XYZ file of C-alpha atoms in Angstrom:
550
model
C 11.324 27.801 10.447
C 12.683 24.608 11.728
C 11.512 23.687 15.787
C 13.292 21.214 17.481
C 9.908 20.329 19.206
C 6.535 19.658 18.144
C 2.570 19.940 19.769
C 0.301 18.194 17.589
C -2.827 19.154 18.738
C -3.624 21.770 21.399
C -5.176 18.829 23.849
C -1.926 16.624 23.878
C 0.170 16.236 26.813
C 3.509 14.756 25.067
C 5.341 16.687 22.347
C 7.314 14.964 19.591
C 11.045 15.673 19.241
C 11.785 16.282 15.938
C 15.714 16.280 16.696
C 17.737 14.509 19.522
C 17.438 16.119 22.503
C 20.413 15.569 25.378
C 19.435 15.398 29.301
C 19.241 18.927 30.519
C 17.651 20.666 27.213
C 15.521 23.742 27.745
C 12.838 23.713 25.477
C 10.252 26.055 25.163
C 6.360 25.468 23.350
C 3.552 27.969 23.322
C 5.533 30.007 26.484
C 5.885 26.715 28.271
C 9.599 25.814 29.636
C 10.423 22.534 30.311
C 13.674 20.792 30.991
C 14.423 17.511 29.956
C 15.266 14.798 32.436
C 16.069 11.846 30.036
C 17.744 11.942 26.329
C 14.647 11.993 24.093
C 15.387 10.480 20.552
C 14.335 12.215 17.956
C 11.182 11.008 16.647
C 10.157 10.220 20.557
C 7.727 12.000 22.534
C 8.567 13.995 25.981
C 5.708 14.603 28.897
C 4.959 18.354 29.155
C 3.581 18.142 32.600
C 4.007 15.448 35.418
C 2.001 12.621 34.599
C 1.043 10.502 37.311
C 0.827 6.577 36.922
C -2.533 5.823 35.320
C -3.085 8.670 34.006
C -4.059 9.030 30.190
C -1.182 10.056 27.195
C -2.874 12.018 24.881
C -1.310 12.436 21.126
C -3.353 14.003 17.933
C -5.815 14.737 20.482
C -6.717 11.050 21.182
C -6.075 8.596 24.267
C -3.097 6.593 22.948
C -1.987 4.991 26.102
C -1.891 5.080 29.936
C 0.933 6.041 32.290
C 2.589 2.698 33.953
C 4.324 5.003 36.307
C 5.236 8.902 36.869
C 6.406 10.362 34.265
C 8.210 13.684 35.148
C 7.756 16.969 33.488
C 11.176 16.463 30.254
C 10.496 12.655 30.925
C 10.719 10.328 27.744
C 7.765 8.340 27.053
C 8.603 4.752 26.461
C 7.624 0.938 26.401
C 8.428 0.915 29.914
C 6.661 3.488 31.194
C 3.227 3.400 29.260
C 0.764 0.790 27.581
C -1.586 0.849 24.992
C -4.707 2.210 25.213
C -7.525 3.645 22.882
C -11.288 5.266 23.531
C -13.740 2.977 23.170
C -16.622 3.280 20.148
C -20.084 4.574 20.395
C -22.873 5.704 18.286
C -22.373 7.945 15.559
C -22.130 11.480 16.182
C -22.487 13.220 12.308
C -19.520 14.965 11.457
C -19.771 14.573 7.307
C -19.219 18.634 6.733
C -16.191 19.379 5.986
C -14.002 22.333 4.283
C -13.032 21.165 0.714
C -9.290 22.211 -0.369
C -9.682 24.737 -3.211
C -8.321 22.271 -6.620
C -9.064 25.299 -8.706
C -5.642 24.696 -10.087
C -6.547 20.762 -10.849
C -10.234 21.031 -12.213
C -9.016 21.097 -15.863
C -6.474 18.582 -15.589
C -6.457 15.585 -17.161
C -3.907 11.867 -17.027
C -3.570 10.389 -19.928
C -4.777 6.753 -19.429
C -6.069 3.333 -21.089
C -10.057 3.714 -21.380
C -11.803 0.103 -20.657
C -15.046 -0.883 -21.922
C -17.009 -0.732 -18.666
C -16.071 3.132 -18.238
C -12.844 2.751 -16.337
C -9.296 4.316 -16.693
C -6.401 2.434 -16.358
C -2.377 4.271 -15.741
C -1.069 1.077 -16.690
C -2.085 -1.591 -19.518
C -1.143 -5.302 -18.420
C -1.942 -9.014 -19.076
C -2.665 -11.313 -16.419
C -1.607 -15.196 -15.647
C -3.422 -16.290 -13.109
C -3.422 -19.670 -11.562
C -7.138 -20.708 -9.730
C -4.568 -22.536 -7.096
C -1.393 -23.524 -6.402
C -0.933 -26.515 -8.258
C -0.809 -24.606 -11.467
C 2.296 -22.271 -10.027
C 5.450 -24.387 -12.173
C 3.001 -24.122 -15.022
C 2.789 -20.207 -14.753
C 6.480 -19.960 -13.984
C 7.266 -22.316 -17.273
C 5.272 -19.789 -19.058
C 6.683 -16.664 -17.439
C 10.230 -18.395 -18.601
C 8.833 -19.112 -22.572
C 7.319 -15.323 -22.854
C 9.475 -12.978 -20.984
C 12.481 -12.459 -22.601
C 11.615 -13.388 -26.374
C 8.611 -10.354 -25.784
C 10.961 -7.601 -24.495
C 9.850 -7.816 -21.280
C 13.263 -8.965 -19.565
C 14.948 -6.456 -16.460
C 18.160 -5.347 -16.355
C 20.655 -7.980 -15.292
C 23.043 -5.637 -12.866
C 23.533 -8.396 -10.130
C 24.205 -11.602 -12.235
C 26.670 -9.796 -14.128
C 28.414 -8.900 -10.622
C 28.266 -12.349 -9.826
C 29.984 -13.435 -12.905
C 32.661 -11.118 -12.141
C 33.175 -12.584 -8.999
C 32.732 -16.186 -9.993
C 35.057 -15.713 -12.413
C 37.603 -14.547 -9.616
C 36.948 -17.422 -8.101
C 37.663 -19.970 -11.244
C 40.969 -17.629 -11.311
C 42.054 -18.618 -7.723
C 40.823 -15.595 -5.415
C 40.453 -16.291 -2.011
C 38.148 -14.818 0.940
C 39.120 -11.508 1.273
C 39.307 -10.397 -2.369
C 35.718 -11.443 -3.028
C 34.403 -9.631 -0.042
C 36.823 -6.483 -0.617
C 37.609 -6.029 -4.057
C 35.384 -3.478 -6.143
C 33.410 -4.730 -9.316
C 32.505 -2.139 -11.151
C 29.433 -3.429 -13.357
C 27.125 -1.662 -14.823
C 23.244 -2.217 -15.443
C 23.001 -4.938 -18.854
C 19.282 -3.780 -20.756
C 17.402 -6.555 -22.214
C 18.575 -7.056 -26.539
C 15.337 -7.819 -27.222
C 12.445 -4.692 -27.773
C 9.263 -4.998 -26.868
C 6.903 -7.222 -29.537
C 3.834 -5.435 -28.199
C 4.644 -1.609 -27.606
C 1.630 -0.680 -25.769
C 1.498 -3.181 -23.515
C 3.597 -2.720 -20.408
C 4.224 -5.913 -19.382
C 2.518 -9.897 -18.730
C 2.108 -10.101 -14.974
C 2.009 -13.654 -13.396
C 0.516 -13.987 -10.184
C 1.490 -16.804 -8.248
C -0.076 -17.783 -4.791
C -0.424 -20.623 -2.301
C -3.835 -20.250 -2.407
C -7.215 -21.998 -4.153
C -7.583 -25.144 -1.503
C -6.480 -26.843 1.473
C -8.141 -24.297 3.162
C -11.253 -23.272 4.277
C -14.227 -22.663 1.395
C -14.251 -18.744 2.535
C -10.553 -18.842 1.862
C -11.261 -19.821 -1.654
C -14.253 -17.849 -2.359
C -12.008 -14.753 -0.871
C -9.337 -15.615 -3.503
C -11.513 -15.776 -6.655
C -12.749 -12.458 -5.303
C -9.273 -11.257 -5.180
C -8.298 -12.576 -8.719
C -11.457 -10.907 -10.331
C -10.625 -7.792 -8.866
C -7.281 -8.079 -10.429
C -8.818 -9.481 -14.031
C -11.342 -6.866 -14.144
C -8.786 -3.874 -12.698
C -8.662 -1.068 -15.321
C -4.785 -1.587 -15.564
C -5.669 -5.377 -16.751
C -6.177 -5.515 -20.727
C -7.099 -9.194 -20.231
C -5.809 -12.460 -18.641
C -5.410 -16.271 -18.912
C -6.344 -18.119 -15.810
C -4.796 -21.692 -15.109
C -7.500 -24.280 -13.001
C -6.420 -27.558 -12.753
C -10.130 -28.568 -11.968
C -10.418 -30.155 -8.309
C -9.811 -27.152 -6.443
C -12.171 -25.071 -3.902
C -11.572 -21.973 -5.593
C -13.780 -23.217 -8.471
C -13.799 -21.090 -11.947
C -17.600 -20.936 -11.762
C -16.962 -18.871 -8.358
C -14.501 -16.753 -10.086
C -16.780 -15.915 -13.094
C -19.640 -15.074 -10.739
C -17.076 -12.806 -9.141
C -16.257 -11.374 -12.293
C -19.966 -10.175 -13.231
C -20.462 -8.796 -9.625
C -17.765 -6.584 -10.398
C -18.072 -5.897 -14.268
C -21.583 -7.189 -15.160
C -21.342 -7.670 -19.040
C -17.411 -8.280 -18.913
C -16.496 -7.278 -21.975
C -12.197 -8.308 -21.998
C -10.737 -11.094 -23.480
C -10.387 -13.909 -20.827
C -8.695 -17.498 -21.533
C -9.259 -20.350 -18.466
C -7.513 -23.748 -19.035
C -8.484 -26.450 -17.046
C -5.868 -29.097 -17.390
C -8.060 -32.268 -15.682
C -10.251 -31.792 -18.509
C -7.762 -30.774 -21.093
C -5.628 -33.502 -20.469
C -1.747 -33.649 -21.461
C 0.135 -30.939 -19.825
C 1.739 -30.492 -22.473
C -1.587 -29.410 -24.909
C -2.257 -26.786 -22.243
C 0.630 -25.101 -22.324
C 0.678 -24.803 -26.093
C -3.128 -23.584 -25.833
C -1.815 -20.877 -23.099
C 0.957 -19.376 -24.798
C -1.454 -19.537 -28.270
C -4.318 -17.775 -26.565
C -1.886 -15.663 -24.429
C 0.028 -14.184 -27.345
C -3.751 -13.682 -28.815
C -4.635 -11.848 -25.752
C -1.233 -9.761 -26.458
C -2.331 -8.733 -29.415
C -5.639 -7.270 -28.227
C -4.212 -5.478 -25.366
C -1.756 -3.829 -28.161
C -4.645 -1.818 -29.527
C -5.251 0.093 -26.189
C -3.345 3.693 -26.007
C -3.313 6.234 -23.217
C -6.081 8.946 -23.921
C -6.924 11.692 -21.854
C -9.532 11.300 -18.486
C -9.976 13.251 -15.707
C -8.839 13.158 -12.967
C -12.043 11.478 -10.927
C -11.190 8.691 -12.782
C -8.333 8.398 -10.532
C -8.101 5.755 -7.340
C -5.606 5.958 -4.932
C -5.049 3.217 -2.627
C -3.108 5.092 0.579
C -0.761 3.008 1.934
C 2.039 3.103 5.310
C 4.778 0.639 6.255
C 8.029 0.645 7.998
C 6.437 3.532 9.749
C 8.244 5.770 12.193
C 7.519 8.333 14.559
C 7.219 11.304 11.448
C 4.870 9.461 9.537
C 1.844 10.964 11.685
C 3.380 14.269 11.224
C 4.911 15.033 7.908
C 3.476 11.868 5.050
C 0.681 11.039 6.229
C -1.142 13.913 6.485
C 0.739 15.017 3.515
C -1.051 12.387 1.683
C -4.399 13.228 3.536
C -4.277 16.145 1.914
C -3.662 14.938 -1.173
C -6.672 12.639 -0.932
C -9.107 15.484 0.351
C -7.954 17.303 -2.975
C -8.985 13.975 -5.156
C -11.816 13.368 -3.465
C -13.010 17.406 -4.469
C -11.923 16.223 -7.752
C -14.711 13.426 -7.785
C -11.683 10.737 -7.236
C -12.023 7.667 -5.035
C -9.404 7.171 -2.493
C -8.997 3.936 -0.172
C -8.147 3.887 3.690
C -7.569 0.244 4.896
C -5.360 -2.090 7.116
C -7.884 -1.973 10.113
C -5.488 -3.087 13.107
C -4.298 0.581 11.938
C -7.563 2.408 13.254
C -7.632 1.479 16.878
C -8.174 4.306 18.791
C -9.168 6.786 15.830
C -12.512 4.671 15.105
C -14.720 7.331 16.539
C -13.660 9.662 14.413
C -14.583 7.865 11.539
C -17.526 6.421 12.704
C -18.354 9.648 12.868
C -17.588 10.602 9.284
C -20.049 7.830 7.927
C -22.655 9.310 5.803
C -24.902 6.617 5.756
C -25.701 4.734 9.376
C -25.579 1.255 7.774
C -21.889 2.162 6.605
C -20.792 3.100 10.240
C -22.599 0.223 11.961
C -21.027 -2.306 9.167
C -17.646 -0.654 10.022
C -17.781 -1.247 14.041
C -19.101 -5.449 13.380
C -16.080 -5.458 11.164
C -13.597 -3.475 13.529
C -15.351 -5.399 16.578
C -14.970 -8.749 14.778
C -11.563 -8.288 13.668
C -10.224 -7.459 17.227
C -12.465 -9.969 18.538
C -10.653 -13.041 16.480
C -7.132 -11.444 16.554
C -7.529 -12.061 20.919
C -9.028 -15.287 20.235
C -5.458 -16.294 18.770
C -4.037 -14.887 21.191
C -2.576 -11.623 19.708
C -4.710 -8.337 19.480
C -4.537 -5.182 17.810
C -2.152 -3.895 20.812
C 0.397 -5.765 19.071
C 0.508 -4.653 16.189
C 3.565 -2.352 16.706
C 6.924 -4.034 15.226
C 10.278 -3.691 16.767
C 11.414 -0.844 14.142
C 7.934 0.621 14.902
C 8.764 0.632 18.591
C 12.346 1.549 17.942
C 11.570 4.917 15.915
C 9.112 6.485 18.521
C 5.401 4.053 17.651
C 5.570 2.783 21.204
C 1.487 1.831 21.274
C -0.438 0.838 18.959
C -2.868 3.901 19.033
C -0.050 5.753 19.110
C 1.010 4.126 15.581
C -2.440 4.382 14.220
C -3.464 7.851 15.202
C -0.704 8.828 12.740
C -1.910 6.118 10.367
C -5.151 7.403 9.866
C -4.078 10.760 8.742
C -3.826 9.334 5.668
C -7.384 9.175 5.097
C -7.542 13.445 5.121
C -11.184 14.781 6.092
C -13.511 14.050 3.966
C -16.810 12.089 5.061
C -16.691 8.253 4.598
C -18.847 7.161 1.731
C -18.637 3.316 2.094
C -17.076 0.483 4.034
C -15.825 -2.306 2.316
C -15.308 -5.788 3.475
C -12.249 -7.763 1.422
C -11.840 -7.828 -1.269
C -14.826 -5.654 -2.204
C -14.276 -3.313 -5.279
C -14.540 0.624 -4.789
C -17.852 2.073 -6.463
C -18.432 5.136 -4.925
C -16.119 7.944 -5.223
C -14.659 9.713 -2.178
C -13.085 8.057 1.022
C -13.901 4.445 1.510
C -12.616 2.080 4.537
C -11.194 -1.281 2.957
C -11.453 -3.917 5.955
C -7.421 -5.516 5.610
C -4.767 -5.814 7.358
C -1.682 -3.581 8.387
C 0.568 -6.106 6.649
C 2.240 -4.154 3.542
C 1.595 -6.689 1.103
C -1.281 -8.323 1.812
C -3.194 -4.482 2.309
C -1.483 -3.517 -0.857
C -2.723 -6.830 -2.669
C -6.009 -5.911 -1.387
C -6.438 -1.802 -2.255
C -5.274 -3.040 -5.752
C -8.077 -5.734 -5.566
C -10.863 -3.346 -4.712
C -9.944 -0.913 -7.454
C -6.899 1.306 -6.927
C -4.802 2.428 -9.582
C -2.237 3.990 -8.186
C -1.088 3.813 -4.515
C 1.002 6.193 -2.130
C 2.727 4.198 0.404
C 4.522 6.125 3.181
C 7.089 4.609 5.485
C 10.151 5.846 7.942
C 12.170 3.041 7.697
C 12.181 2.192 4.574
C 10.352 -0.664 2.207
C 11.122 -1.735 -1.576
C 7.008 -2.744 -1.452
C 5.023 -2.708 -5.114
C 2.319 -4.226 -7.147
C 2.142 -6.095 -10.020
C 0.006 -4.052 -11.976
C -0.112 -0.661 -10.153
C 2.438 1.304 -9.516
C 3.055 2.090 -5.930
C 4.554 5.797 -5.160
C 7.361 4.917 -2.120
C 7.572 8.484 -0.027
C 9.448 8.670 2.741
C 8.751 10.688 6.150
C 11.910 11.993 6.717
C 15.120 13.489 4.529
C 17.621 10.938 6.423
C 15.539 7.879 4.900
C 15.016 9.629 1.607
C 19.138 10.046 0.799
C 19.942 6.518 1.944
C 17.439 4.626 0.601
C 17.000 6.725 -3.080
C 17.086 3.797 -5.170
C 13.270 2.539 -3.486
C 12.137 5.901 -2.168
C 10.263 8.156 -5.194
C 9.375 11.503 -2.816
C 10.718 12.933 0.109
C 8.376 14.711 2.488
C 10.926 15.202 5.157
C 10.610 19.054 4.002
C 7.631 19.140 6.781
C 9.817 18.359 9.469
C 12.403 21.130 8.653
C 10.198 23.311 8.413
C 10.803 24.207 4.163
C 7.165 23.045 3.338
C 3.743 22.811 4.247
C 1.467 19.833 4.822
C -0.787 21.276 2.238
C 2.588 22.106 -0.151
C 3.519 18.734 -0.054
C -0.145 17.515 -0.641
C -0.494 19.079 -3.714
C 3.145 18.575 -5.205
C 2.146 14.471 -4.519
C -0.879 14.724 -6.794
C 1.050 16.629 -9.498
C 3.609 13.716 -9.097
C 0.254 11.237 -9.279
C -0.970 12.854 -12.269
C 2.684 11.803 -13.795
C 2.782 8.375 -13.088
C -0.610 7.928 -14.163
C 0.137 9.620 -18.078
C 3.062 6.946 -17.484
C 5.932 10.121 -17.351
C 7.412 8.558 -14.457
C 8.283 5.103 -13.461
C 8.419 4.896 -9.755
C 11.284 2.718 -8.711
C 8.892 -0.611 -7.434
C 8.080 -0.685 -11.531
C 11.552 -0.164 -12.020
C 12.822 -3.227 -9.956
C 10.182 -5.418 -10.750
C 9.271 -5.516 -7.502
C 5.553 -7.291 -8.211
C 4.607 -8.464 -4.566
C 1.185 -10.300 -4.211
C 0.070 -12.039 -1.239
C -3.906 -12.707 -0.624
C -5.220 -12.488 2.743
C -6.407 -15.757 4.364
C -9.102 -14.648 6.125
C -7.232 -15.408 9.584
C -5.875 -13.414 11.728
C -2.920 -11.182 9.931
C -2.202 -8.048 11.676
């Protein structure tokens, strides 16, 4: 049944409007009347009792911010009328039962994926070019020009044949208003050329400003970044680009590269052009040893795995005031019915946590792991206030505007995404995954760089939820886009893959939803579906410089 209100846990003191409600609205939760005295947006919360100035907000049961002024009984809560706050952390409390989903319905289901040497499963099959810094970028974009199109690899060309339309207009003497008013009607051009290599999905070329200039952590960060990329399971092999001077040294890469896949067994090119020489000789040895590479990756085909082979990276951005209440948790569930699968599942962007640490500190099954997760929370904050920011503002304006007023407003929704299962290991970036169940990823909130990262440590698939709407993806991975709400879901289609706005009006459960995702997961990784960031290309990669990023 659709509400037009919503109590998310029996402790709050706000409710959540899940339409817009008008001044004067009598609304009515758990034989409670109240009136409202402002217009409350939907997706914005509304006091249930008079809350006096200083007095705590409480929202999924957790202190998410503290009363400026009064707040009447109907009153909106707002940026003007609250600030952030967040409970404070303290010694772990064990709380690593919990009450496993029945995935009696998943236990003999398989993905059909590309088996690696070292054991894992890929739901991809890619080659990497890599450049060890940013030097060698025109170098990898002179090779991403010579290899593209002549392999089959080349996108649709929709917009430059719209622009030829209109250019052509132009040459023909149309003025202003017929090339911002008249229709073009041009439809999607497909590459001529097939695919050379059928089993290979594509050559992936990941450009950075990285690999010097910058402090030696910096660089050692990025070669741990790019070996979690070469040795990913959705990487057949790569050809890495050092122009020899740099901090980000190949030795540290290849010592990265065995402390992830010790007896790295995939075929792995590195140029160095200082010692090489001509540019030109390198470039012919890359696209020699690159097409050799192709050829190798070619022989890999999708065979059935189960489903613990499965990582999922969980992901939020452009989130609104639903996410807490309809994706999120949506994809909680979907992790706590992986993880019961013997699947490893990835909770990260830090900044994200504030308020909701406790909880997981609690969670921890191993001391060590929730004492290494406080330093790195505590750090974190620590250097974010140092430059003069802080976790509080972490919030952005479209945040703000759809209802995430506070930051632990924002991340007490956030962390839904992590479900209920205990935490078996904190990671520090870029750290690979090697424990299955729910592991903490120190990055971020920033899409990209937290998506760069998950991918990094191991994911192989990642659900990203936003309210607002983001045309985010990976290079290698495919990232699932699902939106919080059925408004976003119908205007954005093109970007958005699932729609979970079926919580809000009431047509589905969290736990529904949960479980249609990993059916929809189990897709994409046999490679049934493309999700639309694969479709568009969209290959976004930006490493974290160990800074402070929010």
């Amino acid at each position: 049944m659709k509400q037009n209100i919503l109590k998310i846990h029996p402790n709050d003191n706000v409710l959540v409007a899940l339409v817009d409600l008008p001044v004067g609205e009598v609304i009515t939760y758990d034989g409670v009347t109240i009136t409202t005295v402002n217009p409350i947006a939907a997706k914005h919360k509304v006091a249930i009792n008079d809350i006096k100035a200083g007095d705590s907000i409480v929202m999924y049961g957790v202190l998410v911010g503290k009363a400026q002024f009064d707040i009447p009984s109907g009153g909106v809560i707002s940026t003007q009328n609250i600030k952030h706050a967040a409970n404070s952390m303290s010694a772990a409390s064990k709380h690593t039962d919990w009450n496993k989903p029945d995935v009696s319905a998943w236990e003999s289901r398989t993905f059909n994926g590309y088996h690696r040497p070292d054991g894992s499963v890929g739901t991809a099959n890619y080659w990497l070019v890599i450049p060890m810094v940013f030097c060698e970028n025109r170098n990898i974009e002179v090779l991403q020009e010579s290899l593209i199109k002549p392999l089959g690899y080349g996108r649709k060309k929709t917009y430059e044949t719209k622009a030829q339309q209109l250019i052509s207009k132009i040459k023909a003497g149309s003025g202003v208003d017929e090339i911002l008013f008249t229709e073009i009607n041009a439809g999607d051009v497909a590459s001529q050329e097939s695919k050379v290599f059928p089993n290979v999905d594509g050559i992936k070329f990941l450009n950075h400003s990285g690999g010097c200039g910058g402090t030696r952590q910096d660089a050692e960060a990025l070669c741990g970044l790019l070996a979690g990329y070469i040795t990913h399971a959705n990487c057949a092999g790569a050809t890495v680009l050092s122009l020899g001077c740099q901090n980000a040294q190949v030795s540290i890469l290849e010592n990265e590269i065995q402390k992830r896949s010790p007896g790295f067994k995939k075929p792995l090119y590195i140029l160095d052009q200082q010692t090489i020489g001509k540019e030109s000789d390198m470039m012919e040895q890359a696209l020699r040893k690159t097409l050799a590479g192709l050829i190798q990756a070619n022989e890999y085909t999708r065979q059935p795995a189960p489903l613990s082979k499965l990582t999922i990276g969980l992901e939020c951005g452009g989130s609104d005031g639903f996410s807490g209440i309809s994706a999120n948790p949506a994809i909680g569930y979907t992790s706590d019915l992986l993880v019961a699968l013997g699947g490893s599942v990835i909770l990260a962007e830090f900044p994200e946590l504030c308020g909701v640490e406790q909880n997981l500190i609690d969670r921890c099954i191993q001391q060590e792991d929730a004492d290494r997760f406080v330093n790195l929370v505590r750090t974190y904050a620590q250097r974010a206030e140092e430059a003069g920011s802080g976790f509080d503002m972490n919030p952005s304006p479209g945040n703000i505007k759809d209802g995430l007023i506070t930051d632990a407003i924002k991340s007490a929704g956030a962390a839904k995404k992590g479900g209920t299962s205990p935490v078996v290991d904190v990671l520090d970036y870029p750290e690979k995954v090697v424990n299955p169940g729910l592991n903490l990823l120190c990055t971020p909130g920033n899409d990209v760089e937290s998506t760069t990262a998950e991918v990094g440590s191991g994911a192989n698939v990642v659900l990203f939820t936003t309210g607002l709407g983001t045309p985010t993806g990976n290079p290698i991975v495919p990232v699932v886009k699902i939106a919080t709400n059925t408004n976003l879901y119908n205007k954005m289609s093109d970007i958005i893959d699932l729609n979970t706005g079926t919580i809000i009006e009431g047509e589905e459960t969290i736990e529904q939803a949960g479980a249609r995702i990993l059916d929809y997961v189990i897709q994409v990784a046999s490679g049934e579906v493309e999700v639309s960031a694969v479709r568009h290309g969209q290959d976004d990669f930006i490493p974290w410089k160990r800074g402070v990023s929010l």
